[in-house]
Protein backbone atom coordinates (compact mmCIF):
# COMPACT_ATOMS: atom_id res chain seq x y z
CA UNK A 1 0.00 0.00 0.00
CA UNK A 2 1.28 3.45 -0.84
CA UNK A 3 2.62 5.52 2.04
CA UNK A 4 3.49 2.50 4.20
CA UNK A 5 7.27 2.96 4.04
CA UNK A 6 8.90 2.48 7.47
CA UNK A 7 10.01 5.44 9.55
CA UNK A 8 13.58 5.82 10.83
CA UNK A 9 12.35 4.91 14.30
CA UNK A 10 10.74 1.72 13.02
CA UNK A 11 13.92 0.74 11.19
CA UNK A 12 15.98 1.23 14.36
CA UNK A 13 13.50 -0.87 16.29
CA UNK A 14 13.75 -3.58 13.63
CA UNK A 15 17.54 -3.63 13.73
CA UNK A 16 17.46 -3.87 17.52
CA UNK A 17 15.03 -6.73 17.28
CA UNK A 18 17.22 -8.48 14.72
CA UNK A 19 20.03 -8.59 17.27
CA UNK A 20 17.72 -9.94 19.96
CA UNK A 21 16.16 -12.47 17.60
CA UNK A 22 19.55 -14.00 16.88
CA UNK A 23 19.14 -15.97 20.11
CA UNK A 24 15.95 -17.64 18.88
CA UNK A 25 16.19 -20.79 16.75
CA UNK A 26 13.79 -21.77 14.00
CA UNK A 27 13.91 -19.12 11.29
CA UNK A 28 16.12 -19.83 8.31
CA UNK A 29 15.06 -16.63 6.52
CA UNK A 30 16.07 -14.30 9.29
CA UNK A 31 19.19 -12.20 9.47
CA UNK A 32 21.33 -14.68 11.36
CA UNK A 33 20.31 -17.37 8.89
CA UNK A 34 22.58 -15.63 6.39
CA UNK A 35 25.53 -15.89 8.74
CA UNK A 36 25.00 -19.65 8.90
CA UNK A 37 24.74 -19.86 5.12
CA UNK A 38 27.88 -17.78 4.76
CA UNK A 39 29.77 -20.12 7.03
CA UNK A 40 28.56 -23.12 5.06
CA UNK A 41 29.55 -21.50 1.79
CA UNK A 42 32.99 -20.68 3.14
CA UNK A 43 33.40 -24.35 4.03
CA UNK A 44 32.46 -25.47 0.52
CA UNK A 45 28.90 -26.49 1.35
CA UNK A 46 25.87 -25.55 -0.71
CA UNK A 47 24.71 -21.96 -0.18
CA UNK A 48 21.07 -22.95 -0.62
CA UNK A 49 18.97 -22.26 2.48
CA UNK A 50 16.36 -24.93 3.02
CA UNK A 51 13.00 -23.46 3.97
CA UNK A 52 10.75 -26.19 5.31
CA UNK A 53 6.99 -25.83 5.25
CA UNK A 54 6.10 -23.53 8.11
CA UNK A 55 3.49 -24.64 10.59
CA UNK A 56 1.88 -21.74 12.52
CA UNK A 57 2.55 -21.76 16.24
CA UNK A 58 -0.34 -19.52 17.28
CA UNK A 59 -2.73 -18.69 14.46
CA UNK A 60 -5.30 -21.05 13.00
CA UNK A 61 -4.78 -21.80 9.28
CA UNK A 62 -7.52 -19.28 8.40
CA UNK A 63 -6.02 -16.59 10.64
CA UNK A 64 -2.54 -17.28 9.32
CA UNK A 65 -3.76 -16.86 5.74
CA UNK A 66 -5.21 -13.46 6.69
CA UNK A 67 -1.88 -12.43 8.24
CA UNK A 68 -0.12 -13.46 5.02
CA UNK A 69 -2.53 -11.37 2.93
CA UNK A 70 -2.25 -8.34 5.23
CA UNK A 71 1.55 -8.42 5.23
CA UNK A 72 1.70 -8.72 1.45
CA UNK A 73 -0.68 -5.80 1.00
CA UNK A 74 1.34 -3.61 3.39
CA UNK A 75 4.75 -4.46 1.87
CA UNK A 76 4.16 -5.95 -1.60
CA UNK A 77 6.81 -7.06 -4.05
CA UNK A 78 7.50 -4.09 -6.32
CA UNK A 79 9.42 -3.30 -9.47
CA UNK A 80 12.32 -0.90 -8.97
CA UNK A 81 13.50 1.85 -11.30
CA UNK A 82 15.63 -0.61 -13.28
CA UNK A 83 12.71 -2.94 -13.90
CA UNK A 84 13.90 -5.54 -11.38
CA UNK A 85 11.34 -7.17 -9.13
CA UNK A 86 12.12 -6.46 -5.49
CA UNK A 87 10.85 -8.94 -2.88
CA UNK A 88 8.22 -7.97 -0.37
CA UNK A 89 6.73 -9.33 2.83
CA UNK A 90 5.72 -12.67 1.31
CA UNK A 91 9.21 -13.45 0.04
CA UNK A 92 10.72 -12.37 3.36
CA UNK A 93 8.48 -14.72 5.35
CA UNK A 94 6.92 -11.91 7.40
CA UNK A 95 3.84 -13.97 8.33
CA UNK A 96 6.14 -16.52 9.99
CA UNK A 97 7.78 -13.74 11.99
CA UNK A 98 4.43 -12.36 13.17
CA UNK A 99 3.18 -15.81 14.15
CA UNK A 100 6.38 -16.48 16.09
CA UNK A 101 6.24 -13.13 17.88
CA UNK A 102 2.57 -13.50 18.84
CA UNK A 103 3.09 -17.09 20.03
CA UNK A 104 6.04 -15.90 22.15
CA UNK A 105 4.30 -12.90 23.72
CA UNK A 106 0.97 -13.59 25.51
CA UNK A 107 0.27 -9.85 25.77
CA UNK A 108 0.01 -9.69 21.96
CA UNK A 109 -2.34 -12.64 21.58
CA UNK A 110 -5.68 -10.98 22.49
CA UNK A 111 -4.79 -7.94 20.35
CA UNK A 112 -4.23 -10.07 17.27
CA UNK A 113 -7.08 -12.47 17.97
CA UNK A 114 -9.59 -9.64 18.52
CA UNK A 115 -8.23 -7.67 15.58
CA UNK A 116 -8.61 -10.57 13.18
CA UNK A 117 -12.16 -11.15 14.43
CA UNK A 118 -12.94 -7.47 13.84
CA UNK A 119 -11.45 -7.61 10.35
CA UNK A 120 -13.46 -10.67 9.35
CA UNK A 121 -16.63 -9.05 10.71
CA UNK A 122 -15.87 -5.93 8.64
CA UNK A 123 -15.43 -8.17 5.59
CA UNK A 124 -19.05 -9.36 5.53
CA UNK A 125 -20.64 -10.87 3.53
CA UNK A 126 -17.41 -12.53 2.31
CA UNK A 127 -16.95 -13.97 5.79
CA UNK A 128 -13.20 -13.47 5.95
CA UNK A 129 -10.81 -10.72 4.90
CA UNK A 130 -8.84 -13.22 2.83
CA UNK A 131 -12.07 -14.09 1.00
CA UNK A 132 -12.57 -10.54 -0.31
CA UNK A 133 -11.57 -9.54 -3.83
CA UNK A 134 -8.16 -7.76 -3.90
CA UNK A 135 -9.81 -4.40 -4.64
CA UNK A 136 -12.14 -4.85 -1.68
CA UNK A 137 -9.22 -5.75 0.60
CA UNK A 138 -7.33 -2.62 -0.44
CA UNK A 139 -10.41 -0.42 -0.01
CA UNK A 140 -11.00 -1.73 3.51
CA UNK A 141 -7.36 -1.29 4.55
CA UNK A 142 -7.24 2.23 3.14
CA UNK A 143 -10.11 3.15 5.50
CA UNK A 144 -7.93 1.90 8.37
CA UNK A 145 -4.58 3.27 7.18
CA UNK A 146 -5.26 6.85 6.11
CA UNK A 147 -6.57 9.48 8.54
CA UNK A 148 -8.50 11.22 5.79
CA UNK A 149 -10.60 8.06 5.38
CA UNK A 150 -11.01 7.18 9.06
CA UNK A 151 -14.46 6.29 10.34
CA UNK A 152 -15.25 6.91 14.00
CA UNK A 153 -16.87 3.47 14.26
CA UNK A 154 -13.72 1.69 13.01
CA UNK A 155 -11.22 2.69 15.70
CA UNK A 156 -10.65 -0.94 16.69
CA UNK A 157 -9.75 -1.74 13.10
CA UNK A 158 -7.45 1.28 12.88
CA UNK A 159 -5.55 0.14 16.00
CA UNK A 160 -5.27 -3.38 14.61
CA UNK A 161 -3.95 -2.13 11.29
CA UNK A 162 -1.25 -0.11 13.09
CA UNK A 163 -0.30 -3.22 15.05
CA UNK A 164 -0.08 -5.43 11.96
CA UNK A 165 1.82 -2.76 10.05
CA UNK A 166 4.34 -2.39 12.89
CA UNK A 167 5.06 -6.11 13.01
CA UNK A 168 5.12 -6.38 9.21
CA UNK A 169 7.83 -3.71 9.04
CA UNK A 170 9.75 -5.35 11.88
CA UNK A 171 9.45 -8.77 10.26
CA UNK A 172 10.61 -7.54 6.87
CA UNK A 173 13.58 -5.53 8.11
CA UNK A 174 14.81 -8.27 10.43
CA UNK A 175 14.79 -10.81 7.59
CA UNK A 176 17.72 -11.52 5.33
CA UNK A 177 15.84 -9.94 2.41
CA UNK A 178 14.96 -6.80 4.36
CA UNK A 179 18.42 -6.22 5.75
CA UNK A 180 19.94 -6.76 2.30
CA UNK A 181 17.65 -4.00 1.03
CA UNK A 182 19.30 -1.69 3.60
CA UNK A 183 22.83 -2.85 2.68
CA UNK A 184 23.20 -3.81 6.33
CA UNK A 185 26.93 -4.56 6.86
CA UNK A 186 26.23 -7.07 9.61
CA UNK A 187 25.10 -9.57 6.95
CA UNK A 188 28.55 -9.89 5.42
CA UNK A 189 30.38 -13.08 6.36
CA UNK A 190 34.15 -12.77 6.61
CA UNK A 191 36.13 -16.01 6.37
CA UNK A 192 39.10 -13.98 7.63
CA UNK A 193 39.26 -10.61 9.30
CA UNK A 194 39.39 -7.79 6.71
CA UNK A 195 41.72 -5.85 9.01
CA UNK A 196 42.06 -2.10 9.31
CA UNK A 197 41.47 -0.09 6.14
CA UNK A 198 44.12 2.48 7.22
CA UNK A 199 47.18 0.26 6.98
CA UNK A 200 49.60 3.18 6.70
CA UNK A 201 48.38 5.00 9.78
CA UNK A 202 50.70 4.35 12.80
CA UNK A 203 47.84 5.04 15.21
CA UNK A 204 46.02 2.01 13.76
CA UNK A 205 48.94 -0.42 14.17
CA UNK A 206 47.69 -3.74 15.45
CA UNK A 207 44.07 -3.19 14.42
Tab-separated table of C-alpha atoms in Angstrom:
chain	number	residue	atom	x	y	z
A	1	UNK	CA	0.000	0.000	0.000
A	2	UNK	CA	1.278	3.450	-0.839
A	3	UNK	CA	2.622	5.516	2.040
A	4	UNK	CA	3.486	2.496	4.199
A	5	UNK	CA	7.272	2.963	4.044
A	6	UNK	CA	8.905	2.484	7.465
A	7	UNK	CA	10.011	5.444	9.546
A	8	UNK	CA	13.582	5.816	10.830
A	9	UNK	CA	12.345	4.907	14.305
A	10	UNK	CA	10.745	1.716	13.019
A	11	UNK	CA	13.921	0.740	11.192
A	12	UNK	CA	15.982	1.232	14.356
A	13	UNK	CA	13.497	-0.872	16.293
A	14	UNK	CA	13.746	-3.577	13.635
A	15	UNK	CA	17.545	-3.630	13.730
A	16	UNK	CA	17.465	-3.870	17.523
A	17	UNK	CA	15.028	-6.730	17.278
A	18	UNK	CA	17.217	-8.476	14.718
A	19	UNK	CA	20.025	-8.592	17.267
A	20	UNK	CA	17.717	-9.941	19.960
A	21	UNK	CA	16.161	-12.467	17.602
A	22	UNK	CA	19.547	-14.003	16.876
A	23	UNK	CA	19.142	-15.970	20.112
A	24	UNK	CA	15.947	-17.640	18.881
A	25	UNK	CA	16.193	-20.789	16.749
A	26	UNK	CA	13.785	-21.768	14.002
A	27	UNK	CA	13.910	-19.115	11.294
A	28	UNK	CA	16.121	-19.833	8.308
A	29	UNK	CA	15.058	-16.632	6.521
A	30	UNK	CA	16.069	-14.303	9.294
A	31	UNK	CA	19.190	-12.200	9.472
A	32	UNK	CA	21.333	-14.678	11.358
A	33	UNK	CA	20.307	-17.373	8.886
A	34	UNK	CA	22.584	-15.634	6.388
A	35	UNK	CA	25.533	-15.891	8.735
A	36	UNK	CA	25.003	-19.654	8.899
A	37	UNK	CA	24.737	-19.860	5.117
A	38	UNK	CA	27.880	-17.777	4.764
A	39	UNK	CA	29.768	-20.121	7.031
A	40	UNK	CA	28.556	-23.122	5.065
A	41	UNK	CA	29.553	-21.497	1.794
A	42	UNK	CA	32.988	-20.681	3.138
A	43	UNK	CA	33.397	-24.354	4.031
A	44	UNK	CA	32.461	-25.472	0.521
A	45	UNK	CA	28.901	-26.490	1.354
A	46	UNK	CA	25.868	-25.553	-0.708
A	47	UNK	CA	24.715	-21.964	-0.184
A	48	UNK	CA	21.067	-22.954	-0.618
A	49	UNK	CA	18.967	-22.264	2.478
A	50	UNK	CA	16.362	-24.929	3.021
A	51	UNK	CA	13.000	-23.457	3.973
A	52	UNK	CA	10.753	-26.191	5.308
A	53	UNK	CA	6.987	-25.826	5.247
A	54	UNK	CA	6.104	-23.530	8.109
A	55	UNK	CA	3.488	-24.643	10.592
A	56	UNK	CA	1.878	-21.742	12.521
A	57	UNK	CA	2.553	-21.758	16.241
A	58	UNK	CA	-0.342	-19.518	17.281
A	59	UNK	CA	-2.726	-18.688	14.460
A	60	UNK	CA	-5.296	-21.055	12.998
A	61	UNK	CA	-4.783	-21.797	9.283
A	62	UNK	CA	-7.523	-19.285	8.402
A	63	UNK	CA	-6.022	-16.589	10.635
A	64	UNK	CA	-2.543	-17.278	9.318
A	65	UNK	CA	-3.757	-16.856	5.743
A	66	UNK	CA	-5.213	-13.459	6.690
A	67	UNK	CA	-1.883	-12.428	8.242
A	68	UNK	CA	-0.124	-13.457	5.022
A	69	UNK	CA	-2.527	-11.368	2.930
A	70	UNK	CA	-2.250	-8.337	5.229
A	71	UNK	CA	1.550	-8.416	5.231
A	72	UNK	CA	1.698	-8.725	1.453
A	73	UNK	CA	-0.681	-5.798	0.995
A	74	UNK	CA	1.338	-3.614	3.386
A	75	UNK	CA	4.748	-4.457	1.866
A	76	UNK	CA	4.164	-5.952	-1.604
A	77	UNK	CA	6.808	-7.060	-4.048
A	78	UNK	CA	7.499	-4.089	-6.315
A	79	UNK	CA	9.423	-3.304	-9.468
A	80	UNK	CA	12.318	-0.901	-8.974
A	81	UNK	CA	13.497	1.846	-11.300
A	82	UNK	CA	15.628	-0.613	-13.282
A	83	UNK	CA	12.712	-2.943	-13.899
A	84	UNK	CA	13.899	-5.536	-11.383
A	85	UNK	CA	11.341	-7.169	-9.130
A	86	UNK	CA	12.116	-6.460	-5.489
A	87	UNK	CA	10.847	-8.936	-2.877
A	88	UNK	CA	8.218	-7.966	-0.369
A	89	UNK	CA	6.726	-9.334	2.831
A	90	UNK	CA	5.718	-12.674	1.315
A	91	UNK	CA	9.205	-13.450	0.038
A	92	UNK	CA	10.720	-12.375	3.361
A	93	UNK	CA	8.481	-14.719	5.352
A	94	UNK	CA	6.919	-11.913	7.397
A	95	UNK	CA	3.839	-13.971	8.332
A	96	UNK	CA	6.137	-16.520	9.990
A	97	UNK	CA	7.780	-13.742	11.990
A	98	UNK	CA	4.433	-12.360	13.172
A	99	UNK	CA	3.184	-15.806	14.148
A	100	UNK	CA	6.377	-16.481	16.093
A	101	UNK	CA	6.237	-13.125	17.882
A	102	UNK	CA	2.575	-13.503	18.842
A	103	UNK	CA	3.088	-17.090	20.029
A	104	UNK	CA	6.038	-15.903	22.145
A	105	UNK	CA	4.296	-12.904	23.724
A	106	UNK	CA	0.975	-13.594	25.511
A	107	UNK	CA	0.270	-9.853	25.766
A	108	UNK	CA	0.005	-9.689	21.962
A	109	UNK	CA	-2.337	-12.637	21.576
A	110	UNK	CA	-5.682	-10.980	22.487
A	111	UNK	CA	-4.791	-7.937	20.349
A	112	UNK	CA	-4.228	-10.067	17.265
A	113	UNK	CA	-7.082	-12.466	17.969
A	114	UNK	CA	-9.593	-9.639	18.521
A	115	UNK	CA	-8.233	-7.673	15.579
A	116	UNK	CA	-8.609	-10.570	13.180
A	117	UNK	CA	-12.159	-11.152	14.426
A	118	UNK	CA	-12.943	-7.470	13.835
A	119	UNK	CA	-11.449	-7.612	10.346
A	120	UNK	CA	-13.459	-10.672	9.348
A	121	UNK	CA	-16.629	-9.050	10.712
A	122	UNK	CA	-15.874	-5.927	8.641
A	123	UNK	CA	-15.433	-8.174	5.592
A	124	UNK	CA	-19.048	-9.360	5.528
A	125	UNK	CA	-20.644	-10.870	3.532
A	126	UNK	CA	-17.415	-12.529	2.306
A	127	UNK	CA	-16.951	-13.966	5.793
A	128	UNK	CA	-13.195	-13.467	5.952
A	129	UNK	CA	-10.814	-10.723	4.905
A	130	UNK	CA	-8.840	-13.221	2.829
A	131	UNK	CA	-12.066	-14.089	0.996
A	132	UNK	CA	-12.568	-10.542	-0.306
A	133	UNK	CA	-11.572	-9.537	-3.826
A	134	UNK	CA	-8.164	-7.757	-3.904
A	135	UNK	CA	-9.807	-4.403	-4.640
A	136	UNK	CA	-12.141	-4.849	-1.676
A	137	UNK	CA	-9.217	-5.746	0.596
A	138	UNK	CA	-7.334	-2.624	-0.436
A	139	UNK	CA	-10.412	-0.418	-0.009
A	140	UNK	CA	-10.996	-1.727	3.513
A	141	UNK	CA	-7.358	-1.288	4.548
A	142	UNK	CA	-7.244	2.232	3.140
A	143	UNK	CA	-10.107	3.152	5.504
A	144	UNK	CA	-7.935	1.903	8.374
A	145	UNK	CA	-4.584	3.265	7.184
A	146	UNK	CA	-5.262	6.853	6.108
A	147	UNK	CA	-6.572	9.476	8.540
A	148	UNK	CA	-8.503	11.219	5.788
A	149	UNK	CA	-10.603	8.061	5.383
A	150	UNK	CA	-11.010	7.180	9.060
A	151	UNK	CA	-14.459	6.295	10.345
A	152	UNK	CA	-15.254	6.908	13.998
A	153	UNK	CA	-16.871	3.470	14.256
A	154	UNK	CA	-13.716	1.693	13.009
A	155	UNK	CA	-11.224	2.692	15.702
A	156	UNK	CA	-10.649	-0.941	16.690
A	157	UNK	CA	-9.747	-1.737	13.096
A	158	UNK	CA	-7.446	1.278	12.883
A	159	UNK	CA	-5.550	0.144	16.001
A	160	UNK	CA	-5.273	-3.379	14.610
A	161	UNK	CA	-3.946	-2.129	11.290
A	162	UNK	CA	-1.246	-0.112	13.086
A	163	UNK	CA	-0.299	-3.216	15.052
A	164	UNK	CA	-0.076	-5.428	11.959
A	165	UNK	CA	1.816	-2.761	10.050
A	166	UNK	CA	4.339	-2.388	12.891
A	167	UNK	CA	5.062	-6.113	13.005
A	168	UNK	CA	5.122	-6.380	9.214
A	169	UNK	CA	7.825	-3.714	9.040
A	170	UNK	CA	9.749	-5.352	11.882
A	171	UNK	CA	9.446	-8.769	10.259
A	172	UNK	CA	10.611	-7.540	6.875
A	173	UNK	CA	13.579	-5.530	8.113
A	174	UNK	CA	14.812	-8.273	10.428
A	175	UNK	CA	14.787	-10.807	7.589
A	176	UNK	CA	17.720	-11.522	5.333
A	177	UNK	CA	15.845	-9.941	2.412
A	178	UNK	CA	14.955	-6.802	4.357
A	179	UNK	CA	18.424	-6.221	5.746
A	180	UNK	CA	19.942	-6.758	2.305
A	181	UNK	CA	17.651	-4.002	1.029
A	182	UNK	CA	19.296	-1.691	3.596
A	183	UNK	CA	22.829	-2.855	2.677
A	184	UNK	CA	23.197	-3.810	6.331
A	185	UNK	CA	26.934	-4.556	6.859
A	186	UNK	CA	26.230	-7.073	9.609
A	187	UNK	CA	25.099	-9.569	6.950
A	188	UNK	CA	28.548	-9.893	5.423
A	189	UNK	CA	30.382	-13.077	6.356
A	190	UNK	CA	34.153	-12.770	6.607
A	191	UNK	CA	36.132	-16.008	6.371
A	192	UNK	CA	39.102	-13.981	7.631
A	193	UNK	CA	39.265	-10.609	9.305
A	194	UNK	CA	39.390	-7.794	6.706
A	195	UNK	CA	41.721	-5.855	9.007
A	196	UNK	CA	42.064	-2.097	9.312
A	197	UNK	CA	41.473	-0.094	6.143
A	198	UNK	CA	44.115	2.484	7.216
A	199	UNK	CA	47.184	0.262	6.975
A	200	UNK	CA	49.601	3.177	6.704
A	201	UNK	CA	48.379	4.996	9.784
A	202	UNK	CA	50.701	4.351	12.796
A	203	UNK	CA	47.835	5.044	15.206
A	204	UNK	CA	46.021	2.014	13.762
A	205	UNK	CA	48.937	-0.415	14.169
A	206	UNK	CA	47.694	-3.737	15.454
A	207	UNK	CA	44.071	-3.189	14.423
